[in-house]
Short mmCIF file of N, CA and C in Angstrom, two decimals:
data_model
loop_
_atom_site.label_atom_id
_atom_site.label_comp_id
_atom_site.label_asym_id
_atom_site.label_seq_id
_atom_site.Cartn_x
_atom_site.Cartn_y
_atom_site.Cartn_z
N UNK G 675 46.93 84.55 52.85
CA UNK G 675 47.67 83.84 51.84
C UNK G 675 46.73 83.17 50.83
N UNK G 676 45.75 82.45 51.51
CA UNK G 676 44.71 81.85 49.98
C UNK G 676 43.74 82.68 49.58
N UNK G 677 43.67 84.21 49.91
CA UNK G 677 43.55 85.03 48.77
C UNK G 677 44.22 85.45 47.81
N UNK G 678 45.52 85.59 48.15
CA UNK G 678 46.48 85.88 47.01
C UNK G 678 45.94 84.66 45.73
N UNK G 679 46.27 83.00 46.54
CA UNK G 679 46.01 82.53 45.53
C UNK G 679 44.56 82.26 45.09
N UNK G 680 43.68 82.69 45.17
CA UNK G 680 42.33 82.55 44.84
C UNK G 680 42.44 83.84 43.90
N UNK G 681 43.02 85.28 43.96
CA UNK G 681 43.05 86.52 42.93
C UNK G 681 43.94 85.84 41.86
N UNK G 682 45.50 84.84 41.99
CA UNK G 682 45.91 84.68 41.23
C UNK G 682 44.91 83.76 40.10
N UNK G 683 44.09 83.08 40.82
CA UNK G 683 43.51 81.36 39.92
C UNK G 683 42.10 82.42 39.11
N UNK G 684 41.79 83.30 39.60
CA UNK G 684 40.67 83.90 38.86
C UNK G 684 41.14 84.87 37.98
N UNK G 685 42.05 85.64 38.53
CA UNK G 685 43.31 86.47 37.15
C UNK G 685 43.41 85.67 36.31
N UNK G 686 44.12 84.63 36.22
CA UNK G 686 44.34 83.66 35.37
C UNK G 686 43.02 82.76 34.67
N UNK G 687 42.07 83.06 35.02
CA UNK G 687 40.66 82.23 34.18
C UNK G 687 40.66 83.27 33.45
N UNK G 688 40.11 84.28 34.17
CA UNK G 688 39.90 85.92 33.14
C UNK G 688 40.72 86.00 32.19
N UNK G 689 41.93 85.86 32.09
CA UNK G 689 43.06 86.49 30.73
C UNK G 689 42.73 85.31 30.25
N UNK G 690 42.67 84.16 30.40
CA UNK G 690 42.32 83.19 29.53
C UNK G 690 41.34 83.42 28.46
N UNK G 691 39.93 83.26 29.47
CA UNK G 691 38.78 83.63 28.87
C UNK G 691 38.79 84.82 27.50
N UNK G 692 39.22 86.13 28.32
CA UNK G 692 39.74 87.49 27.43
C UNK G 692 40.46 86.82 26.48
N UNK G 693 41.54 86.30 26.40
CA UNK G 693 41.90 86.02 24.97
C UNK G 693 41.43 84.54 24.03
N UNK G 694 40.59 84.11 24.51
CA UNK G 694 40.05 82.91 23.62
C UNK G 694 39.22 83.93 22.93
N UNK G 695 38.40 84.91 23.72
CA UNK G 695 37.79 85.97 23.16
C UNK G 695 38.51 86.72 22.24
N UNK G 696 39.50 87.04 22.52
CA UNK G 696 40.61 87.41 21.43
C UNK G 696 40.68 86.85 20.15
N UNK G 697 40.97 85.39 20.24
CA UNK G 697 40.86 84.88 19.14
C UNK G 697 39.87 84.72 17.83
N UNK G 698 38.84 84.29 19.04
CA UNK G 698 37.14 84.35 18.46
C UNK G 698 36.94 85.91 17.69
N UNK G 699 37.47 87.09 18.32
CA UNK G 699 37.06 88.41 17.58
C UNK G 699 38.09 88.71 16.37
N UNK G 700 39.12 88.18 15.80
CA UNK G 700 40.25 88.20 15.16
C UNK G 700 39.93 87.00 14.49
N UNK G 701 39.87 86.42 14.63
CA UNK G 701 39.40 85.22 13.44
C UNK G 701 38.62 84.80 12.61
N UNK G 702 37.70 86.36 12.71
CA UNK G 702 36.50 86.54 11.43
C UNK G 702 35.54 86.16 12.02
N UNK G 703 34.53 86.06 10.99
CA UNK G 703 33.32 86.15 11.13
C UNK G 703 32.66 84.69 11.75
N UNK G 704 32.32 84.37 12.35
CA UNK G 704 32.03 83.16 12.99
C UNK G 704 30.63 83.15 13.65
N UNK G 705 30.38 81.36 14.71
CA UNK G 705 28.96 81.62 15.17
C UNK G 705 29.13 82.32 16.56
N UNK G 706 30.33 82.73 16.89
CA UNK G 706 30.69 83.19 18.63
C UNK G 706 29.69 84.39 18.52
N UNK G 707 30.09 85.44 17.47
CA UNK G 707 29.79 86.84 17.62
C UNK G 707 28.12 87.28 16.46
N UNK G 708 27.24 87.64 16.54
CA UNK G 708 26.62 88.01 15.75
C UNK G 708 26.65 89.38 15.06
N UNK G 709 26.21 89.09 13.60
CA UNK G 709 26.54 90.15 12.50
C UNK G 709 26.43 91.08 13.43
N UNK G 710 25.73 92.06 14.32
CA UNK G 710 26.15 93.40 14.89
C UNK G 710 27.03 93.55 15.94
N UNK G 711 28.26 92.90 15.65
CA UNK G 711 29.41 93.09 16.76
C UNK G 711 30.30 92.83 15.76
N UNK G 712 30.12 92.86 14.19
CA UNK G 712 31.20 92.98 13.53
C UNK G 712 31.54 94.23 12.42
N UNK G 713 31.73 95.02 12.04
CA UNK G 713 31.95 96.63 11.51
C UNK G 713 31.79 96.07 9.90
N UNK G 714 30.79 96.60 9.30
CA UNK G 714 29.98 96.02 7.97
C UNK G 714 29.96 97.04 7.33
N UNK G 715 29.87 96.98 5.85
CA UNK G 715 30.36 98.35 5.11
C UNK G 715 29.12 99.14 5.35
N UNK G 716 28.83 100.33 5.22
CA UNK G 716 28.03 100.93 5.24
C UNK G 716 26.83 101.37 6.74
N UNK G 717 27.91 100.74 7.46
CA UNK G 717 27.30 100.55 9.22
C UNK G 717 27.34 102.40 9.57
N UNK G 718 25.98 102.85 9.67
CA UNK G 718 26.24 104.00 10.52
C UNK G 718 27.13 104.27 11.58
N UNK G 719 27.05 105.75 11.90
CA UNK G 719 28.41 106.60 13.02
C UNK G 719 27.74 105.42 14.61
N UNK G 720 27.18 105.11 14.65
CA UNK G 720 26.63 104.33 15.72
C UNK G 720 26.89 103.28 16.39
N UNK G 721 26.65 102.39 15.06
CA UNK G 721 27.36 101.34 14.67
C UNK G 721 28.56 100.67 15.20
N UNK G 722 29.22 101.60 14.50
CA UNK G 722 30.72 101.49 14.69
C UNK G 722 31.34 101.89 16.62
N UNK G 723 30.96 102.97 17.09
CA UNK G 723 30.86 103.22 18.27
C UNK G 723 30.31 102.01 19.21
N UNK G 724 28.94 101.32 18.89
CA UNK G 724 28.79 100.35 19.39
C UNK G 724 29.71 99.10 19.30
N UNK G 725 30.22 98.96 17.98
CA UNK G 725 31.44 97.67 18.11
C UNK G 725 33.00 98.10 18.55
N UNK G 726 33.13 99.52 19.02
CA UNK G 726 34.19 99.70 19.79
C UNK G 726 33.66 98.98 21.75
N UNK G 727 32.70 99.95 21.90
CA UNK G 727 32.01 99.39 23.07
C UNK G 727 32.12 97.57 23.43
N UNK G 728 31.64 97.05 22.10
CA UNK G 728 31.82 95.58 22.28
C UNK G 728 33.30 95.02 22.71
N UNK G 729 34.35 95.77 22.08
CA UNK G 729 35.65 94.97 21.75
C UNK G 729 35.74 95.34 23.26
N UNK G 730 35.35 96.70 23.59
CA UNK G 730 36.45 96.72 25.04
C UNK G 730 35.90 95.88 26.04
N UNK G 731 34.41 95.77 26.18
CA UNK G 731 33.49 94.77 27.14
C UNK G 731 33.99 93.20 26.99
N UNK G 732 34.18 92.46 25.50
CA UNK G 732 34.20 91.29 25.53
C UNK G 732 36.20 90.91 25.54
N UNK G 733 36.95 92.30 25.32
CA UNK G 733 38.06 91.55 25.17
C UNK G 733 39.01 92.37 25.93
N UNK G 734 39.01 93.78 26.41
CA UNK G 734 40.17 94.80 27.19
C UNK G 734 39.62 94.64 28.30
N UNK G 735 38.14 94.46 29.36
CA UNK G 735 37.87 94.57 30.44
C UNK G 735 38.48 93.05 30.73
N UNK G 736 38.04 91.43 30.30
CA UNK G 736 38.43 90.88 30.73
C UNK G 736 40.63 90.74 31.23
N UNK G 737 41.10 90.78 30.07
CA UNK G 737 42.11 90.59 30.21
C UNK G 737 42.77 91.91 31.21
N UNK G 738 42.09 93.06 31.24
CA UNK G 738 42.85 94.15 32.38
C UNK G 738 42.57 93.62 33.61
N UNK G 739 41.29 93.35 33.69
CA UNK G 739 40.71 92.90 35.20
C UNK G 739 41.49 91.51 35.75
N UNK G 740 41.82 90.47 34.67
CA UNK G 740 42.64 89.87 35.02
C UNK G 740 44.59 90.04 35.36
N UNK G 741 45.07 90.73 34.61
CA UNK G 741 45.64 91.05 34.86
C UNK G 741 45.94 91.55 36.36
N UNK G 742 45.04 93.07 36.65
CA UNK G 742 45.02 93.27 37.85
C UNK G 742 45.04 92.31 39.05
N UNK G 743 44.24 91.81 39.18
CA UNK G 743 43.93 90.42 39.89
C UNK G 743 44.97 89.50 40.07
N UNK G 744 46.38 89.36 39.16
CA UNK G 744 46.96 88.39 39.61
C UNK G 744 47.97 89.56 39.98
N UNK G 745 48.15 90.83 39.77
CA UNK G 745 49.27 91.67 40.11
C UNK G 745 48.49 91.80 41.70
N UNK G 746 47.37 91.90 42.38
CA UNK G 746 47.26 91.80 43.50
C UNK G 746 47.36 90.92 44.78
N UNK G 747 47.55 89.55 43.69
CA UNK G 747 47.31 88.21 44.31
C UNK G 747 48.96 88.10 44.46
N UNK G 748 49.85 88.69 43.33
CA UNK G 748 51.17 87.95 44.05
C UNK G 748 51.81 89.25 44.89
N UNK G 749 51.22 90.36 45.40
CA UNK G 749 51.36 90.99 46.37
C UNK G 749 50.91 90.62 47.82
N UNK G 750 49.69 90.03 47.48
CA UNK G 750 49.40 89.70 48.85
C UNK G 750 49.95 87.92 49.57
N UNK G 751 50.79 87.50 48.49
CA UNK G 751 51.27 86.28 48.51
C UNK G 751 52.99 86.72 49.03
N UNK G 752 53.08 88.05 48.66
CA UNK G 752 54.70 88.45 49.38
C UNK G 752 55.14 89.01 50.26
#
């Protein structure tokens, strides 16, 4: 039982975290992210591949992994 809730309380930091990150990557240009994690005119085929790489590392892994994590935690809580 206090794994369920220990997957739910860390699910729930993670989607947090993931979307403050959210915000921070959607809210322009700021001091969170540096100029090469943001898609700049004239950015080579590379470039751009690398700031897909970024978005999914700093903002789809957290919030899936959290996700998962609390869909396991209120299974093992039922």
């Amino acid at each position: 039982m206090w794994l369920g809730v220990v997957l739910i309380s860390v699910g729930g930091l993670l989607m947090a975290g993931g979307a403050v990150l959210l915000m921070g990557w959607v809210g322009g240009k700021n001091a969170w992210f540096d100029p090469a994690v943001f898609d700049r005119p004239g950015a080579s085929k590379n470039d751009r591949q690398f700031l897909d790489l970024y978005f999914s590392a700093l903002v789809i892994a957290p919030l899936l992994a959290g996700g998962l994590m609390i869909a396991f935690g209120l299974v093992l809580l039922g």
